[in-house]
Short mmCIF file of C-alpha atoms in Angstrom, two decimals:
data_model
loop_
_atom_site.label_atom_id
_atom_site.label_comp_id
_atom_site.label_asym_id
_atom_site.label_seq_id
_atom_site.Cartn_x
_atom_site.Cartn_y
_atom_site.Cartn_z
CA MET A 1 101.11 73.85 113.22
CA THR A 2 97.39 75.21 112.65
CA SER A 3 95.89 76.63 115.34
CA PRO A 4 94.03 74.27 117.54
CA LEU A 5 91.50 77.34 117.64
CA THR A 6 90.46 76.73 114.26
CA HIS A 7 91.55 73.42 112.73
CA HIS A 8 88.57 71.74 112.67
CA THR A 9 87.01 74.00 110.15
CA THR A 10 86.50 72.81 106.88
CA PRO A 11 85.30 75.18 103.69
CA ASP A 12 82.12 73.70 102.14
CA ASN A 13 83.66 72.91 98.95
CA GLN A 14 86.33 70.44 99.82
CA ALA A 15 85.85 66.89 101.19
CA PRO A 16 87.84 66.79 104.64
CA ASP A 17 90.24 64.09 103.42
CA GLU A 18 91.23 66.11 100.56
CA LEU A 19 91.65 69.46 102.08
CA ASN A 20 93.89 67.64 105.27
CA ARG A 21 95.92 66.55 102.01
CA GLN A 22 96.05 69.97 100.62
CA ARG A 23 96.91 71.66 103.87
CA ALA A 24 99.57 68.99 104.74
CA ALA A 25 101.65 69.78 101.38
CA VAL A 26 100.97 73.73 101.67
CA ALA A 27 102.77 73.23 105.23
CA ALA A 28 105.36 70.88 104.15
CA LEU A 29 106.36 73.43 101.45
CA GLY A 30 106.12 76.27 103.99
CA ARG A 31 108.13 74.08 106.56
CA GLU A 32 111.17 73.79 103.67
CA LEU A 33 110.71 77.45 102.27
CA ARG A 34 111.39 78.54 105.66
CA ALA A 35 114.59 76.36 105.93
CA LEU A 36 115.92 77.66 102.67
CA VAL A 37 115.43 81.30 103.80
CA GLU A 38 116.99 80.80 106.92
CA THR A 39 120.02 79.33 105.44
CA ALA A 40 120.10 82.11 102.82
CA VAL A 41 120.38 84.94 105.07
CA ARG A 42 123.06 83.01 106.92
CA THR A 43 125.44 81.38 104.54
CA THR A 44 128.78 82.88 103.39
CA ALA A 45 128.87 80.95 100.16
CA GLU A 46 130.75 82.18 97.11
CA PRO A 47 128.98 84.38 94.54
CA GLU A 48 129.01 81.49 92.07
CA THR A 49 127.08 79.36 94.40
CA LEU A 50 124.53 81.86 95.01
CA HIS A 51 123.99 82.69 91.53
CA ARG A 52 123.58 78.53 90.94
CA VAL A 53 121.10 78.61 93.44
CA ALA A 54 118.87 81.66 92.39
CA ASP A 55 118.91 79.52 89.16
CA GLY A 56 117.41 76.58 90.96
CA VAL A 57 115.12 78.71 92.68
CA ARG A 58 113.93 79.86 89.36
CA SER A 59 113.30 76.72 87.89
CA LEU A 60 110.97 75.80 90.90
CA ALA A 61 108.95 78.35 90.57
CA ARG A 62 108.11 77.42 87.10
CA GLN A 63 106.95 74.04 88.37
CA LEU A 64 104.22 75.91 90.36
CA THR A 65 102.13 76.41 87.04
CA GLY A 66 98.36 76.06 87.02
CA ARG A 67 95.89 78.57 88.50
CA ARG A 68 97.14 81.13 90.79
CA ARG A 69 94.55 82.61 93.22
CA ALA A 70 93.47 86.22 92.28
CA HIS A 71 94.30 89.35 94.37
CA ALA A 72 91.82 88.88 97.42
CA GLU A 73 90.94 85.58 96.70
CA THR A 74 90.51 83.61 99.89
CA PRO A 75 92.39 80.50 99.52
CA ALA A 76 90.82 77.21 99.05
CA VAL A 77 92.60 76.13 101.93
CA ASP A 78 91.20 78.80 104.54
CA GLU A 79 88.68 79.91 106.01
CA PHE A 80 87.74 83.68 106.56
CA PRO A 81 87.12 85.50 108.87
CA GLY A 82 87.89 83.74 112.13
CA GLY A 83 89.68 80.94 110.77
CA VAL A 84 92.37 78.84 109.41
CA ARG A 85 94.96 81.16 107.34
CA MET A 86 97.47 78.77 105.91
CA TYR A 87 99.33 81.63 104.48
CA SER A 88 99.25 84.40 107.07
CA PRO A 89 102.76 86.01 107.51
CA VAL A 90 102.51 85.59 110.93
CA THR A 91 100.67 82.36 111.86
CA GLY A 92 101.02 80.54 108.44
CA PRO A 93 101.98 76.99 108.27
CA GLY A 94 102.38 77.72 104.14
CA SER A 95 104.15 81.13 104.92
CA PRO A 96 108.06 81.42 104.22
CA LEU A 97 107.83 84.71 106.24
CA ALA A 98 105.94 83.18 109.43
CA PRO A 99 108.01 81.91 112.08
CA PRO A 100 104.83 80.64 112.42
CA VAL A 101 103.27 81.28 115.63
CA HIS A 102 101.01 79.04 117.12
CA VAL A 103 97.92 80.10 118.94
CA THR A 104 96.14 78.31 121.61
CA PRO A 105 93.20 79.79 123.60
CA VAL A 106 93.83 80.00 127.45
CA GLU A 107 91.59 81.32 130.27
CA ASP A 108 91.39 84.97 129.49
CA GLY A 109 92.42 85.37 126.14
CA VAL A 110 94.95 83.65 124.24
CA ALA A 111 98.62 82.59 123.83
CA GLY A 112 101.21 81.74 121.41
CA THR A 113 104.69 80.58 120.87
CA CYS A 114 107.00 80.96 118.50
CA THR A 115 110.86 81.00 117.90
CA LEU A 116 112.22 83.78 115.42
CA GLY A 117 115.20 83.04 113.04
CA ILE A 118 118.03 85.40 111.60
CA ALA A 119 115.93 86.05 108.96
CA HIS A 120 113.71 87.88 111.42
CA GLU A 121 116.75 90.10 112.42
CA GLY A 122 116.70 93.90 113.23
CA PRO A 123 119.60 95.17 115.22
CA PRO A 124 122.25 92.25 115.32
CA GLY A 125 121.18 89.09 117.35
CA TYR A 126 117.87 90.42 118.41
CA GLY A 127 114.27 90.54 116.29
CA HIS A 128 113.25 93.59 114.30
CA GLY A 129 111.27 96.02 116.21
CA GLY A 130 108.57 95.67 113.47
CA MET A 131 108.48 91.72 114.05
CA SER A 132 107.27 92.55 117.51
CA ALA A 133 104.74 94.47 116.05
CA MET A 134 103.73 92.21 113.42
CA LEU A 135 103.55 89.22 116.59
CA LEU A 136 101.50 91.34 119.14
CA ASP A 137 99.15 92.72 116.09
CA GLU A 138 98.02 89.10 114.76
CA LEU A 139 98.01 87.61 118.45
CA MET A 140 95.52 90.57 119.63
CA GLY A 141 93.64 90.02 116.46
CA TRP A 142 93.33 86.41 117.77
CA ALA A 143 92.06 87.43 121.15
CA CYS A 144 89.23 89.38 119.89
CA THR A 145 88.29 86.53 117.71
CA ALA A 146 88.43 84.03 120.34
CA ALA A 147 86.03 86.68 122.52
CA GLY A 148 83.83 86.49 119.75
CA MET A 149 84.47 89.95 118.12
CA PRO A 150 86.84 89.52 115.29
CA GLY A 151 87.97 92.93 114.24
CA MET A 152 90.85 94.97 112.48
CA THR A 153 93.76 96.91 114.54
CA ILE A 154 92.81 100.48 114.06
CA GLY A 155 95.77 101.74 116.44
CA LEU A 156 98.31 99.89 118.13
CA GLN A 157 100.70 100.96 120.76
CA LEU A 158 103.80 99.38 121.45
CA ARG A 159 106.59 99.67 124.15
CA HIS A 160 109.88 97.94 123.87
CA HIS A 161 111.19 97.31 126.97
CA ARG A 162 114.14 95.06 126.31
CA PRO A 163 115.29 93.58 123.02
CA VAL A 164 113.76 90.10 121.88
CA PRO A 165 116.34 87.51 121.30
CA LEU A 166 116.38 85.13 118.02
CA GLN A 167 116.55 81.84 117.96
CA THR A 168 114.74 81.62 121.55
CA PRO A 169 111.27 80.35 122.14
CA LEU A 170 108.96 82.96 122.98
CA HIS A 171 105.93 83.52 125.28
CA LEU A 172 103.37 85.76 123.69
CA SER A 173 100.27 86.56 125.29
CA ALA A 174 96.92 88.77 124.33
CA ARG A 175 93.61 89.54 125.93
CA VAL A 176 90.19 91.64 125.50
CA ILE A 177 90.48 94.44 128.39
CA GLY A 178 87.21 96.24 127.08
CA THR A 179 84.77 97.31 124.51
CA ASP A 180 82.97 100.37 123.44
CA GLY A 181 80.03 99.48 121.11
CA ARG A 182 82.24 98.21 117.95
CA LYS A 183 85.54 98.95 119.50
CA ILE A 184 87.64 96.32 121.38
CA PHE A 185 90.60 97.19 123.72
CA VAL A 186 93.21 94.31 123.65
CA ALA A 187 96.46 94.28 125.55
CA GLY A 188 99.44 91.97 125.04
CA SER A 189 102.72 91.19 125.66
CA ILE A 190 105.98 89.14 124.46
CA THR A 191 108.44 87.41 126.93
CA THR A 192 110.81 84.41 126.66
CA ASP A 193 109.49 81.26 127.04
CA ASP A 194 111.75 80.52 130.13
CA ASP A 195 111.15 84.09 131.84
CA ARG A 196 107.93 84.87 131.66
CA SER A 197 108.14 87.65 134.44
CA ALA A 198 110.49 89.88 132.40
CA THR A 199 108.26 91.69 129.87
CA LEU A 200 110.46 92.42 126.40
CA VAL A 201 107.36 93.86 124.62
CA SER A 202 103.85 95.29 125.53
CA ALA A 203 101.25 96.73 123.74
CA ASP A 204 97.62 98.30 123.85
CA GLY A 205 95.63 97.89 120.54
CA THR A 206 92.08 99.29 119.43
CA PHE A 207 90.39 97.00 117.37
CA VAL A 208 86.99 97.40 115.59
CA ALA A 209 84.24 95.08 114.14
CA PRO A 210 83.58 96.59 110.53
CA ASP A 211 79.59 96.76 110.40
CA PRO A 212 78.25 94.55 107.55
CA ASP A 213 78.15 97.28 104.68
CA ARG A 214 81.52 98.08 105.59
CA ALA A 215 82.82 94.36 105.68
CA ARG A 216 81.21 94.02 102.37
CA ALA A 217 82.93 97.01 100.60
CA LEU A 218 86.36 96.01 101.80
CA PHE A 219 86.01 92.20 101.26
CA PRO A 220 83.95 91.83 98.14
CA SER A 221 84.57 87.82 98.31
CA LEU A 222 83.16 87.68 101.92
CA ARG A 223 80.69 84.87 101.89
CA GLU A 224 76.89 86.10 102.03
CA GLU A 225 76.13 84.47 105.61
CA THR A 226 79.18 86.10 107.30
CA MET B 1 118.43 97.94 95.68
CA THR B 2 120.61 99.38 98.34
CA SER B 3 119.90 102.57 99.94
CA PRO B 4 121.32 105.54 98.08
CA LEU B 5 121.78 106.76 101.75
CA THR B 6 124.79 104.46 102.40
CA HIS B 7 125.72 102.00 99.41
CA HIS B 8 129.13 103.77 99.31
CA THR B 9 129.76 102.18 102.28
CA THR B 10 132.85 99.36 102.16
CA PRO B 11 133.86 97.17 105.00
CA ASP B 12 137.36 97.23 105.52
CA ASN B 13 138.24 93.63 105.05
CA GLN B 14 136.98 93.40 101.72
CA ALA B 15 138.15 94.75 98.23
CA PRO B 16 135.25 97.11 96.60
CA ASP B 17 134.72 94.35 93.35
CA GLU B 18 134.83 91.64 95.75
CA LEU B 19 132.25 93.17 97.89
CA ASN B 20 130.06 94.26 95.11
CA ARG B 21 129.98 90.98 93.63
CA GLN B 22 129.21 89.51 96.83
CA ARG B 23 126.34 92.00 97.22
CA ALA B 24 124.63 91.31 93.76
CA ALA B 25 124.71 87.67 94.35
CA VAL B 26 122.81 88.09 97.44
CA ALA B 27 120.90 90.16 95.94
CA ALA B 28 119.93 88.04 92.74
CA LEU B 29 118.75 85.21 95.17
CA GLY B 30 116.92 87.27 97.43
CA ARG B 31 114.99 88.36 94.32
CA GLU B 32 114.36 84.67 93.23
CA LEU B 33 113.39 83.53 96.64
CA ARG B 34 110.88 86.58 96.81
CA ALA B 35 109.37 85.73 93.36
CA LEU B 36 109.28 81.78 94.74
CA VAL B 37 107.60 83.04 98.08
CA GLU B 38 105.20 84.91 96.20
CA THR B 39 104.26 82.42 93.98
CA ALA B 40 104.44 79.55 96.61
CA VAL B 41 101.44 81.51 98.34
CA ARG B 42 99.38 81.98 95.29
CA THR B 43 99.47 78.52 93.64
CA THR B 44 96.75 76.50 93.76
CA ALA B 45 98.82 73.04 92.65
CA GLU B 46 98.01 69.67 93.70
CA PRO B 47 99.84 68.24 96.75
CA GLU B 48 101.93 65.89 94.71
CA THR B 49 103.34 68.94 92.92
CA LEU B 50 103.96 70.96 96.32
CA HIS B 51 105.37 67.94 98.00
CA ARG B 52 107.82 67.61 94.98
CA VAL B 53 108.87 71.48 95.01
CA ALA B 54 109.65 71.00 98.75
CA ASP B 55 111.96 68.34 98.15
CA GLY B 56 113.60 70.67 95.39
CA VAL B 57 113.81 73.28 97.67
CA ARG B 58 115.42 71.11 100.69
CA SER B 59 118.06 69.94 97.92
CA LEU B 60 118.70 73.58 96.91
CA ALA B 61 119.46 74.43 100.73
CA ARG B 62 121.97 71.72 100.90
CA GLN B 63 123.84 73.47 97.99
CA LEU B 64 124.35 76.35 100.60
CA THR B 65 127.20 74.29 102.43
CA GLY B 66 130.39 76.08 104.24
CA ARG B 67 130.31 78.41 106.99
CA ARG B 68 127.36 79.89 108.12
CA ARG B 69 127.55 83.44 110.31
CA ALA B 70 126.90 82.85 113.91
CA HIS B 71 124.10 84.32 116.18
CA ALA B 72 124.78 88.12 116.20
CA GLU B 73 127.48 87.87 113.58
CA THR B 74 127.33 90.97 111.15
CA PRO B 75 127.49 89.85 107.82
CA ALA B 76 130.71 90.60 105.75
CA VAL B 77 128.15 92.27 103.02
CA ASP B 78 126.95 94.73 105.85
CA GLU B 79 127.99 97.82 107.87
CA PHE B 80 126.36 98.08 111.17
CA PRO B 81 125.11 100.66 112.61
CA GLY B 82 123.69 102.86 110.05
CA GLY B 83 124.82 101.05 106.87
CA VAL B 84 123.82 98.59 104.59
CA ARG B 85 121.87 95.77 105.88
CA MET B 86 121.58 93.06 103.16
CA TYR B 87 119.55 90.84 105.20
CA SER B 88 117.18 93.28 106.67
CA PRO B 89 113.62 91.96 106.70
CA VAL B 90 112.20 95.32 105.65
CA THR B 91 114.94 96.79 103.35
CA GLY B 92 117.55 94.03 102.44
CA PRO B 93 117.53 93.07 98.84
CA GLY B 94 119.19 89.64 100.23
CA SER B 95 115.85 89.17 102.18
CA PRO B 96 113.07 86.87 101.28
CA LEU B 97 110.99 88.58 103.81
CA ALA B 98 111.42 92.21 102.40
CA PRO B 99 109.30 93.67 99.69
CA PRO B 100 111.97 95.03 99.79
CA VAL B 101 111.77 99.09 100.62
CA HIS B 102 114.15 101.44 98.82
CA VAL B 103 115.10 104.44 100.89
CA THR B 104 115.91 107.92 99.74
CA PRO B 105 117.28 110.75 101.84
CA VAL B 106 114.56 113.95 101.27
CA GLU B 107 114.65 117.43 102.73
CA ASP B 108 113.20 117.05 105.81
CA GLY B 109 113.66 113.38 106.40
CA VAL B 110 113.67 109.86 104.92
CA ALA B 111 111.21 108.85 102.15
CA GLY B 112 110.79 104.78 100.73
CA THR B 113 109.25 103.36 98.36
CA CYS B 114 107.75 99.53 98.29
CA THR B 115 104.78 97.35 97.07
CA LEU B 116 103.42 94.59 98.99
CA GLY B 117 103.04 91.11 97.96
CA ILE B 118 100.19 88.39 98.62
CA ALA B 119 102.92 86.83 100.97
CA HIS B 120 102.23 90.39 103.16
CA GLU B 121 98.59 89.56 103.02
CA GLY B 122 96.59 90.36 106.55
CA PRO B 123 92.60 90.73 105.36
CA PRO B 124 92.19 89.35 101.94
CA GLY B 125 93.24 92.26 99.44
CA TYR B 126 95.35 94.06 101.94
CA GLY B 127 98.70 94.32 104.03
CA HIS B 128 99.01 92.60 107.44
CA GLY B 129 98.57 95.55 110.05
CA GLY B 130 101.93 94.31 111.63
CA MET B 131 103.60 94.86 108.08
CA SER B 132 102.90 98.33 108.23
CA ALA B 133 104.37 98.66 111.74
CA MET B 134 107.39 96.95 110.22
CA LEU B 135 107.60 99.66 107.73
CA LEU B 136 107.13 102.69 109.84
CA ASP B 137 109.65 101.16 112.87
CA GLU B 138 112.21 100.43 109.91
CA LEU B 139 111.60 104.02 108.13
CA MET B 140 111.72 106.03 111.28
CA GLY B 141 115.00 104.29 112.15
CA TRP B 142 116.40 105.18 108.97
CA ALA B 143 115.29 108.98 109.66
CA CYS B 144 116.93 109.00 113.29
CA THR B 145 120.12 107.89 111.28
CA ALA B 146 119.71 110.70 108.31
CA ALA B 147 119.64 113.03 111.34
CA GLY B 148 122.90 111.68 112.76
CA MET B 149 121.27 110.00 115.78
CA PRO B 150 120.99 106.45 114.91
CA GLY B 151 118.72 105.00 117.50
CA MET B 152 116.38 102.06 118.61
CA THR B 153 112.44 101.90 118.96
CA ILE B 154 111.52 101.94 122.61
CA GLY B 155 107.80 103.31 121.61
CA LEU B 156 105.80 103.20 118.42
CA GLN B 157 102.22 104.46 118.42
CA LEU B 158 100.41 103.00 114.94
CA ARG B 159 96.90 104.29 113.44
CA HIS B 160 95.21 102.54 110.96
CA HIS B 161 93.13 105.29 109.08
CA ARG B 162 92.45 102.76 105.92
CA PRO B 163 93.61 99.36 104.68
CA VAL B 164 97.17 99.28 102.89
CA PRO B 165 96.36 98.02 99.12
CA LEU B 166 98.59 95.02 98.13
CA GLN B 167 100.37 95.21 94.77
CA THR B 168 100.25 98.90 94.68
CA PRO B 169 103.27 101.00 94.84
CA LEU B 170 103.37 102.64 98.23
CA HIS B 171 104.91 106.07 99.41
CA LEU B 172 106.53 106.27 102.98
CA SER B 173 107.78 108.83 104.88
CA ALA B 174 109.54 109.49 108.23
CA ARG B 175 110.85 112.54 110.07
CA VAL B 176 112.75 113.50 113.53
CA ILE B 177 110.31 115.95 115.03
CA GLY B 178 112.32 116.33 118.33
CA THR B 179 114.79 115.34 120.86
CA ASP B 180 115.26 115.16 124.20
CA GLY B 181 118.82 113.81 125.52
CA ARG B 182 119.14 110.51 124.00
CA LYS B 183 115.90 110.46 122.99
CA ILE B 184 114.31 110.94 119.57
CA PHE B 185 110.78 111.88 118.60
CA VAL B 186 109.79 110.83 114.94
CA ALA B 187 106.64 110.65 112.72
CA GLY B 188 106.03 108.67 110.14
CA SER B 189 103.19 107.88 107.31
CA ILE B 190 102.07 105.39 104.69
CA THR B 191 100.11 106.40 101.44
CA THR B 192 99.88 104.87 97.94
CA ASP B 193 102.42 106.68 95.54
CA ASP B 194 99.34 107.72 93.55
CA ASP B 195 97.70 109.65 96.12
CA ARG B 196 99.80 111.10 98.83
CA SER B 197 97.47 113.01 100.55
CA ALA B 198 95.29 110.01 102.15
CA THR B 199 97.14 108.70 104.80
CA LEU B 200 96.69 104.68 105.20
CA VAL B 201 98.87 104.36 108.34
CA SER B 202 100.44 107.41 110.43
CA ALA B 203 102.65 106.64 113.26
CA ASP B 204 104.73 108.45 116.37
CA GLY B 205 107.79 106.44 117.65
CA THR B 206 110.18 107.20 120.28
CA PHE B 207 113.71 105.80 119.55
CA VAL B 208 116.77 106.17 122.24
CA ALA B 209 120.56 106.42 121.13
CA PRO B 210 121.97 103.74 123.47
CA ASP B 211 124.82 105.00 125.70
CA PRO B 212 128.51 103.56 124.49
CA ASP B 213 128.51 101.10 127.22
CA ARG B 214 124.52 99.86 126.77
CA ALA B 215 125.72 99.51 123.28
CA ARG B 216 128.57 97.11 123.76
CA ALA B 217 126.60 95.09 126.34
CA LEU B 218 123.81 94.72 123.40
CA PHE B 219 126.13 94.24 120.64
CA PRO B 220 129.52 92.56 121.68
CA SER B 221 130.42 92.18 118.02
CA LEU B 222 130.39 96.22 117.68
CA ARG B 223 133.71 97.76 116.10
CA GLU B 224 135.51 99.47 118.88
CA GLU B 225 135.51 102.92 117.00
CA THR B 226 131.59 102.81 116.88
#
C-alpha cells in the first residue's frame, strides 16, 4: 500500500527486515481501523450496542502502551521529506482517515487511485468537497517531489465540476506545469477510474520549496543532510 | 458537540428522547474512536502488539451487526439539508475523522473551534494543507446555511500564509460576502484561538444553491418538502 515511488527507502536506524515487519503491522492496524470506522458510520445499532463497542474501543487503546512519539517527531517508519509517510491522512496505510491513495509515477507527473468511503461523505452519496481538496493537495505535493522539487502548498484553487461519488474507484492526476524561482505551479484533477474524460474536480496549485533556513525553523527534527 | 445552530431539529420519525439517546451513543463511540485513532498514529508499539490490537478491532467491528444504512441514505440521527450531520468528517461528533469542529452563529456569519490531532498531520508538527481546506469548505457551507441559502461548493481558493499548528485550539470564521442569482460568495479564515490577528489560512469560495430539479437528481432521498 506504500507508494512505489518511495517504498525502497529505509531509515538509517532500522534493519530492512525489522522495518518491513513494523510497517506491515502499522498497515494491518490501519486497515482494520478503516474497516471499523466505515462500519461505525453506517451502523444503525441500538445505543446499548454502541456504548458497549465504545467501551471495547477504550480497552483496545489502553493496550497501545509504551512510548508515544512526540509532537513533530518523525515516525521511525517514515522518511521525511519526500519519502514514505505511513500515517499520512491521505496516502498513509497506517492512517484510519486515509482512503488511502496509492500514488504511482507517470510520464508527465503522478497518478493516484483510491475509493472514498461513507466516512468521507459530504452531501448524501458524495465525497466531502474538502476531501477532494485533501486528495488534490496531497497528490500535487507528490508531483513536486516526483519532479525533484519537494514543496509546501501556498495556494490552491479548486473547481468542483460534478460531485465525486463514494464507493467508486477514482483516478487522480497531478503534474508540474511551471516554476518561478522557488515557486512550483502544479495542475491536478479527479475523475472516476471508469470515465477519465469527465473531470469531477480540477485544481491549480502553487507550492514553494522552503529555503534551508526556513525549513530548519519549521522542522527542527529535520536531518542535517536534507 | 452538535452545533447550536441546529441541535433542536428532530427528524419526524423519532421521539426526541429516543433520538437524543441515539445521538449520545453515536457521539460516545465517535469520541472513543477518535482517541484510538490518535493513539494508533502515535504509538511506537511492537508489531506483535499492533497485530493483536488489529485483531481486537476486527472483533469489535463484528459486534456492530444488524442493518447498515445504504449508500446515500440519510442517517436517522441526521437532518439534511441544513441540519445535524452526526457523521460529517468535519463537524460530526460520531465521525472518527472529524476534529470535530464546533460551529456557532456570530453576528456576520459563523465561527468554529477545533483542535487538530496528530492524525491530521501533513508536514511534521503541522496540519495537512488539505485539512485546512476541509475545515474551511465546511465552515463556509455553514455560513451559506446560516444566511438562509444552503449551497454546494463549486469553487474554493485557498491561501496558506503560515502552517497550522497541531494540538492547538484553532479559531475558524466564515461569512457570506455577496450573491449573484443562485451563486453565493463566501470568505473564510483560520487562526489560532490565542492570536486571532495572525491569519494562517484564508479562503474565498463560490457556492451554489442547486435548483429544485437538480437537487432531486443529486439527492433522490431528499424529502419532498425540501
